Amino acid sequence: MSMDNPSTPPESQRLLKAITERFGFVPPFFEPAVETPDVLSLLWQQTLTAYVDNPLPALFKEKLSALLSRYCAVSYCLVCHSCSLGPLGMRGPQVLRLLQSPVPDEARTERILTGLSGVQTPVEEFPSPDSPLEEDVLQLSSILYLRQPSAAAARECLLRVLGRAHYNRLVALINYVKTCHGWMEANPQVSYRMDARYQRHFEPLAAEEPDLTRYFEEHLPEFARWQQAQEKARETAAVVAQRAEEAEATVDLLEKQLLYAMGELRRGAEFAQVLMAVVGHDLRNPLAAILTSAHLLVRQQPDNRPVVKAATRITSSAQRASRLVTDLLDFTQARLGGGIPVHPTTGDIHLLVHYVVDELRAAHPTRTFHVEYHGDGTGLWDADRLQQVLGNLLANAVAHSPEDSPIHVETRAFEGEVSVCVHNENREGPIPALLLPHLFDPFRRGATAPSASRSRSMGLGLYVVERLVRAHHGRVEVESDARGTTFCLHLPRGKGMDIPPHQASPLASSGGLPAH
């Protein structure tokens, strides 16, 4: 590139002279803009402001530029910035380790954010080279560049830790690097081999670390594979999100259909019996398949936050639909079949509570559950039915409490009975006193509760709770005031009940309770 070329516009000649005076040479990076002085001027001004004259430490600027250049489809920036690390004191093996550092995933990002959460006062000096804080800043800067799901949290953390001045300069550098990558990808003919940084510094670095040569040679195919993986992850997340929306829409439609069916049910026992068979066969199997698929997605991609979030939505919707189906069947059985049968076996109420709370935690990962166990929890109960009772009470507590409030569960053992109490804060005030005597009647809670519009309850969950507790010769009590709402189950230990000896509960246990 010659400033004396008569075809070079005068303004470009002036700019090339300024670039030479600053660098000692003209990087090939500027060559495609020589014929357009306005573009060349823009590139040079950005280079001066965001890169050359940026007050951030020179070594940090080159480290970050080299790291981010791994995500460019052209090798020019990667090689040139890596070569610039040599004159700044880095040896070949150090450069290779930097370039081979893994792309920060969600788990690694979460650890960094947690570790820096205690830093509430901005640092006065920019992090020193090779310090843990510099490493964290490099990682979080990569998160910003890649626009990963945790970018907003990374941005807030960097601003809080570095302070406004350092943060602004860092963001300016990141955006400049992104501009350079776009410019090079638009001009892939530019060769790093013509750049003085490569010509002067690559051989000494490669002599210290021969694998640097192979790394640069393999960069483009490795970048292509990374791009394909990212695209596949985005496609998977989009598909799962769509499936989650479809699942929620299906559940909403199912609820409407069930509400309509319940109206018909009041007017015809024959219709109810037919509906029982249809619901039991045609709805439970696909719901089980939906839950299994959602759990499989989480196991296959545990670090893909959009996938995990969507799968959690699917799980929550499917569990809600499953509860609706079970409550409907039990209501029909109670009204038409003479009561809901229970099959008690020896079990531990603490283990039942533990199991149900774990299910609710998985379905509502943003909610907090506090659980306390007291005394000997063994007794004679139908484990499946009590899981249903506890699941309905906990789902009710989640639906009618503020999102940021905890759910409290406490089990206590007495000589002849055990109690389980579920307490939640009220989202919209206590349950009205006039409603309390009718709380366990069917079709009442969902129609009259303050937050019914959000919980979309059919009013069967508490009815089924009361029927199942009564089938165990127990009782259920409720209190609601300004402090919150508490449901308490009182269950006899089962003395004197007729228990078939061949049955056994899947949760029956004489062992210790898992840590909670």
XYZ file of N, CA and C in Angstrom, residues 49-207:
477
model
N -9.861 6.253 18.858
C -10.657 6.526 20.058
C -10.881 5.282 20.910
N -11.315 4.193 20.278
C -11.733 3.013 21.041
C -10.599 2.038 21.305
N -9.481 2.159 20.544
C -8.426 1.148 20.653
C -7.079 1.778 21.027
N -6.499 2.560 20.133
C -5.144 3.067 20.355
C -5.084 4.000 21.567
N -5.967 5.001 21.625
C -5.943 5.984 22.709
C -6.852 5.605 23.878
N -7.448 4.461 23.832
C -8.278 3.988 24.947
C -7.387 3.808 26.181
N -7.716 4.444 27.326
C -6.826 4.391 28.503
C -6.723 3.025 29.175
N -7.500 2.045 28.752
C -7.367 0.720 29.355
C -5.947 0.201 29.142
N -5.443 -0.669 30.030
C -4.076 -1.191 29.879
C -3.865 -1.850 28.513
N -2.695 -1.585 27.913
C -2.409 -2.094 26.569
C -2.481 -3.617 26.518
N -1.941 -4.289 27.534
C -1.953 -5.752 27.539
C -3.383 -6.281 27.603
N -4.220 -5.658 28.433
C -5.613 -6.099 28.516
C -6.318 -5.908 27.178
N -6.074 -4.766 26.522
C -6.737 -4.510 25.239
C -6.387 -5.583 24.214
N -5.116 -5.993 24.175
C -4.714 -7.017 23.210
C -5.253 -8.395 23.605
N -5.255 -8.687 24.905
C -5.823 -9.964 25.356
C -7.286 -10.083 24.941
N -8.064 -9.047 25.259
C -9.488 -9.097 24.951
C -9.719 -9.142 23.443
N -8.951 -8.360 22.689
C -9.104 -8.363 21.229
C -8.804 -9.738 20.653
N -7.758 -10.395 21.166
C -7.427 -11.739 20.687
C -8.512 -12.736 21.067
N -8.990 -12.672 22.311
C -10.040 -13.594 22.759
C -11.301 -13.460 21.911
N -11.759 -12.222 21.721
C -12.995 -12.008 20.973
C -12.835 -12.341 19.500
N -11.608 -12.243 18.994
C -11.383 -12.528 17.574
C -11.507 -14.010 17.257
N -11.606 -14.853 18.280
C -11.900 -16.268 18.037
C -13.268 -16.440 17.394
N -14.145 -15.429 17.559
C -15.505 -15.527 17.050
C -15.677 -14.777 15.735
N -14.581 -14.561 15.028
C -14.622 -13.924 13.708
C -14.357 -14.981 12.644
N -15.072 -14.898 11.538
C -14.958 -15.906 10.484
C -13.717 -15.714 9.620
N -12.920 -14.670 9.895
C -11.666 -14.422 9.184
C -10.550 -14.387 10.230
N -9.387 -14.945 9.908
C -8.321 -15.110 10.906
C -7.478 -13.863 11.127
N -7.648 -12.819 10.336
C -6.758 -11.661 10.389
C -6.653 -11.085 11.803
N -7.785 -10.740 12.400
C -7.759 -10.086 13.716
C -7.188 -11.016 14.777
N -7.549 -12.288 14.729
C -7.063 -13.254 15.713
C -5.541 -13.329 15.692
N -4.964 -13.480 14.500
C -3.514 -13.651 14.390
C -2.782 -12.363 14.765
N -3.252 -11.228 14.253
C -2.529 -9.974 14.489
C -2.554 -9.561 15.962
N -3.705 -9.684 16.612
C -3.764 -9.319 18.033
C -2.994 -10.322 18.888
N -2.996 -11.594 18.499
C -2.210 -12.592 19.237
C -0.724 -12.282 19.126
N -0.286 -11.894 17.919
C 1.128 -11.553 17.730
C 1.509 -10.304 18.524
N 0.546 -9.393 18.723
C 0.837 -8.172 19.479
C 1.078 -8.451 20.955
N 0.693 -9.627 21.426
C 0.904 -9.961 22.835
C 2.372 -10.226 23.151
N 3.147 -10.650 22.139
C 4.561 -10.936 22.356
C 5.348 -9.736 22.837
N 5.307 -8.599 22.133
C 6.058 -7.429 22.592
C 5.587 -6.894 23.947
N 4.390 -7.312 24.382
C 3.865 -6.848 25.669
C 4.230 -7.788 26.814
N 5.073 -8.789 26.528
C 5.606 -9.628 27.598
C 5.047 -11.027 27.701
N 4.075 -11.398 26.862
C 3.521 -12.747 26.952
C 4.358 -13.709 26.115
N 4.585 -14.912 26.634
C 5.319 -15.945 25.919
C 4.345 -16.789 25.103
N 4.904 -17.563 24.179
C 4.079 -18.385 23.305
C 3.099 -19.284 24.040
N 3.546 -20.058 25.061
C 2.600 -20.922 25.786
C 1.476 -20.139 26.460
N 1.789 -18.934 26.951
C 0.751 -18.120 27.588
C -0.295 -17.673 26.572
N 0.172 -17.309 25.378
C -0.756 -16.889 24.327
C -1.675 -18.047 23.951
N -1.117 -19.242 23.808
C -1.929 -20.401 23.433
C -2.957 -20.720 24.520
N -2.537 -20.659 25.796
C -3.487 -20.932 26.881
C -4.640 -19.932 26.866
N -4.307 -18.672 26.582
C -5.352 -17.655 26.499
C -6.350 -17.999 25.400
N -5.835 -18.337 24.231
C -6.711 -18.617 23.091
C -7.514 -19.895 23.281
N -6.984 -20.836 24.048
C -7.674 -22.108 24.255
C -8.606 -22.085 25.460
N -8.688 -20.962 26.158
C -9.605 -20.893 27.303
C -11.026 -21.115 26.802
N -11.820 -21.893 27.537
C -13.144 -22.285 27.040
C -14.105 -21.115 26.934
N -15.042 -21.255 26.022
C -16.112 -20.270 25.910
C -16.934 -20.324 27.195
N -17.159 -19.210 27.860
C -17.884 -19.240 29.145
C -19.313 -19.735 28.966
N -19.670 -20.807 29.693
C -21.032 -21.314 29.644
C -21.843 -20.706 30.786
N -23.111 -21.098 30.875
C -23.988 -20.501 31.875
C -23.526 -20.819 33.300
N -23.051 -22.050 33.515
C -22.607 -22.429 34.862
C -21.393 -21.607 35.283
N -20.408 -21.473 34.369
C -19.210 -20.688 34.665
C -19.583 -19.225 34.904
N -20.485 -18.688 34.083
C -20.912 -17.302 34.249
C -21.583 -17.096 35.597
N -22.416 -18.058 35.994
C -23.109 -17.946 37.276
C -22.115 -17.922 38.431
N -21.060 -18.737 38.332
C -20.047 -18.741 39.393
C -19.332 -17.392 39.472
N -19.014 -16.813 38.306
C -18.342 -15.506 38.295
C -19.242 -14.441 38.919
N -20.504 -14.401 38.498
C -21.431 -13.394 39.019
C -21.622 -13.552 40.524
N -21.710 -14.796 40.979
C -21.856 -15.034 42.417
C -20.612 -14.574 43.172
N -19.431 -14.880 42.612
C -18.189 -14.489 43.264
C -18.011 -12.985 43.358
N -18.563 -12.245 42.388
C -18.415 -10.787 42.386
C -19.595 -10.072 43.028
N -20.575 -10.827 43.505
C -21.772 -10.200 44.065
C -21.464 -9.374 45.311
N -20.372 -9.714 46.007
C -20.024 -8.964 47.212
C -19.286 -7.671 46.941
N -18.866 -7.443 45.693
C -18.141 -6.210 45.344
C -19.167 -5.121 45.049
N -19.364 -4.216 45.980
C -20.365 -3.164 45.836
C -19.752 -1.800 45.541
N -18.434 -1.666 45.725
C -17.748 -0.398 45.460
C -16.818 -0.578 44.268
N -16.897 0.288 43.243
C -16.038 0.126 42.066
C -14.558 0.185 42.422
N -13.755 -0.572 41.700
C -12.309 -0.558 41.914
C -11.749 0.770 41.420
N -10.687 1.237 42.065
C -10.064 2.490 41.639
C -9.169 2.258 40.431
N -8.363 1.207 40.483
C -7.463 0.884 39.384
C -8.024 -0.293 38.593
N -7.778 -0.289 37.297
C -8.231 -1.407 36.472
C -7.509 -2.679 36.922
N -8.167 -3.838 36.859
C -7.551 -5.085 37.345
C -6.158 -5.312 36.767
N -5.241 -5.755 37.610
C -3.859 -5.987 37.186
C -3.766 -7.228 36.311
N -2.732 -7.326 35.470
C -2.588 -8.468 34.557
C -2.546 -9.798 35.300
N -3.240 -10.788 34.739
C -3.256 -12.169 35.246
C -3.899 -12.303 36.621
N -4.573 -11.259 37.102
C -5.278 -11.368 38.375
C -6.613 -12.082 38.155
N -7.180 -12.691 39.212
C -8.498 -13.329 39.066
C -9.564 -12.360 38.563
N -9.482 -11.097 39.003
C -10.483 -10.131 38.560
C -10.339 -9.839 37.072
N -9.096 -9.743 36.568
C -8.917 -9.537 35.133
C -9.509 -10.705 34.354
N -9.290 -11.935 34.837
C -9.849 -13.113 34.175
C -11.374 -13.046 34.146
N -11.974 -12.619 35.260
C -13.435 -12.503 35.303
C -13.926 -11.445 34.321
N -13.214 -10.315 34.236
C -13.618 -9.249 33.310
C -13.521 -9.739 31.867
N -12.469 -10.485 31.540
C -12.341 -11.040 30.189
C -13.503 -11.976 29.876
N -13.850 -12.832 30.840
C -14.948 -13.782 30.623
C -16.280 -13.053 30.448
N -16.567 -12.095 31.316
C -17.834 -11.365 31.223
C -17.897 -10.520 29.955
N -16.746 -10.009 29.505
C -16.717 -9.259 28.246
C -17.081 -10.163 27.074
N -16.630 -11.413 27.125
C -17.006 -12.369 26.082
C -18.505 -12.608 26.090
N -19.108 -12.654 27.288
C -20.557 -12.826 27.400
C -21.277 -11.671 26.706
N -20.791 -10.442 26.929
C -21.398 -9.279 26.276
C -21.262 -9.373 24.765
N -20.051 -9.700 24.305
C -19.809 -9.773 22.863
C -20.730 -10.802 22.209
N -20.886 -11.963 22.840
C -21.674 -13.056 22.264
C -23.169 -12.888 22.494
N -23.542 -11.893 23.309
C -24.953 -11.640 23.614
C -25.638 -12.893 24.146
N -24.987 -13.548 25.069
C -25.559 -14.742 25.670
C -26.697 -14.356 26.613
N -27.529 -15.339 27.033
C -28.691 -15.013 27.874
C -28.344 -14.255 29.149
N -27.137 -14.461 29.661
C -26.742 -13.792 30.903
C -26.061 -12.450 30.643
N -26.164 -11.908 29.430
C -25.473 -10.656 29.098
C -25.944 -9.496 29.971
N -27.229 -9.428 30.261
C -27.737 -8.323 31.082
C -27.126 -8.366 32.483
N -27.044 -9.558 33.068
C -26.441 -9.692 34.400
C -24.952 -9.375 34.348
N -24.268 -9.801 33.272
C -22.842 -9.510 33.125
C -22.617 -8.006 32.985
N -23.484 -7.345 32.244
C -23.362 -5.895 32.051
C -23.510 -5.164 33.392
N -24.509 -5.547 34.169
C -24.719 -4.916 35.475
C -23.540 -5.155 36.396
N -22.990 -6.364 36.364
C -21.860 -6.706 37.233
C -20.622 -5.896 36.853
N -20.317 -5.804 35.558
C -19.139 -5.059 35.116
C -19.244 -3.584 35.490
N -20.413 -3.008 35.325
C -20.593 -1.598 35.673
C -20.398 -1.382 37.170
N -20.934 -2.293 37.982
C -20.823 -2.160 39.435
C -19.385 -2.348 39.902
N -18.661 -3.290 39.324
C -17.306 -3.607 39.782
C -16.284 -2.612 39.246
N -16.406 -2.236 37.966
C -15.394 -1.378 37.342
C -15.669 0.104 37.527
N -16.935 0.482 37.702
C -17.271 1.895 37.729
C -17.541 2.395 36.320
N -18.189 3.543 36.225
C -18.657 4.038 34.932
C -17.530 4.290 33.936
N -16.421 4.909 34.363
C -15.356 5.276 33.421
C -14.726 4.034 32.792
N -14.254 3.098 33.621
C -13.657 1.873 33.081
C -14.675 1.090 32.248
N -15.921 1.053 32.718
C -16.958 0.298 32.005
C -17.193 0.881 30.610
N -17.310 2.210 30.513
C -17.541 2.834 29.206
C -16.402 2.530 28.234
N -15.167 2.596 28.731
C -14.021 2.312 27.857
C -14.006 0.848 27.430
N -14.399 -0.038 28.332
C -14.460 -1.461 27.988
C -15.514 -1.708 26.916
N -16.693 -1.140 27.084
C -17.764 -1.327 26.100
C -17.359 -0.747 24.749
N -16.683 0.412 24.764
C -16.212 1.003 23.505
C -15.251 0.061 22.795
N -14.353 -0.581 23.549
C -13.402 -1.522 22.945
C -14.125 -2.744 22.381
N -15.074 -3.292 23.128
C -15.819 -4.464 22.650
C -16.544 -4.139 21.350
N -17.194 -2.987 21.300
C -17.921 -2.606 20.085
C -16.973 -2.344 18.922
N -15.792 -1.798 19.230
C -14.804 -1.587 18.164
C -14.341 -2.920 17.590
N -14.053 -3.880 18.458
C -13.628 -5.202 17.985
C -14.711 -5.816 17.106
N -15.963 -5.655 17.518
C -17.068 -6.201 16.722
C -17.119 -5.526 15.350
N -16.871 -4.216 15.308
C -16.826 -3.502 14.025
C -15.695 -4.032 13.146
N -14.532 -4.254 13.749
C -13.396 -4.787 12.989
C -13.720 -6.154 12.398
N -14.393 -6.990 13.174
C -14.738 -8.322 12.669
C -15.683 -8.223 11.477
N -16.665 -7.335 11.588
C -17.572 -7.156 10.461
C -16.852 -6.646 9.220
N -15.885 -5.733 9.427
C -15.114 -5.183 8.306
C -14.262 -6.261 7.649
N -13.621 -7.102 8.447
C -12.781 -8.159 7.890
C -13.610 -9.255 7.217
N -14.768 -9.576 7.790
C -15.620 -10.583 7.150
C -16.178 -10.068 5.830
N -16.304 -8.732 5.715
C -16.736 -8.147 4.444
C -15.587 -8.042 3.445
N -14.344 -8.172 3.940
C -13.155 -8.085 3.084
C -12.205 -9.238 3.403
N -12.630 -10.476 3.156
C -11.829 -11.644 3.565
C -10.520 -11.789 2.802
N -10.336 -11.001 1.728
C -9.100 -11.109 0.956
C -7.901 -10.525 1.693
N -8.139 -9.729 2.736
C -7.043 -9.125 3.494
C -6.284 -10.225 4.236
N -4.966 -10.257 4.060
C -4.151 -11.338 4.626
C -3.338 -10.849 5.819
N -3.379 -11.631 6.897
C -2.563 -11.287 8.062
C -1.076 -11.435 7.768
N -0.737 -12.225 6.745
C 0.676 -12.426 6.406
C 1.325 -11.137 5.904
N 0.530 -10.177 5.460
C 1.062 -8.900 4.995
C 1.144 -7.876 6.123
N 0.720 -8.254 7.321
C 0.721 -7.332 8.455
C 2.064 -7.415 9.178
N 2.631 -6.245 9.523
C 3.945 -6.205 10.174
C 3.929 -6.894 11.531
N 2.786 -6.904 12.205
C 2.728 -7.577 13.511
C 2.982 -9.074 13.355
N 2.411 -9.676 12.334
C 2.654 -11.103 12.073
C 4.097 -11.320 11.631
N 4.563 -10.478 10.725
C 5.906 -10.653 10.169
C 6.991 -10.508 11.240
N 6.781 -9.653 12.212
C 7.821 -9.385 13.213
C 7.745 -10.322 14.428
N 6.545 -10.746 14.814
C 6.402 -11.382 16.130
C 5.900 -12.822 16.108
N 5.429 -13.309 14.953
C 4.868 -14.665 14.981
C 5.944 -15.726 15.183
N 7.036 -15.617 14.443
C 8.064 -16.663 14.534
C 8.615 -16.827 15.949
N 8.930 -15.745 16.687
C 9.394 -15.942 18.071
C 8.352 -16.642 18.953
N 7.088 -16.288 18.780
C 6.042 -16.940 19.580
C 5.899 -18.405 19.198
N 5.943 -18.685 17.888
C 5.804 -20.066 17.424
C 7.001 -20.911 17.837
N 8.173 -20.284 17.932
C 9.349 -21.032 18.385
C 9.188 -21.448 19.845
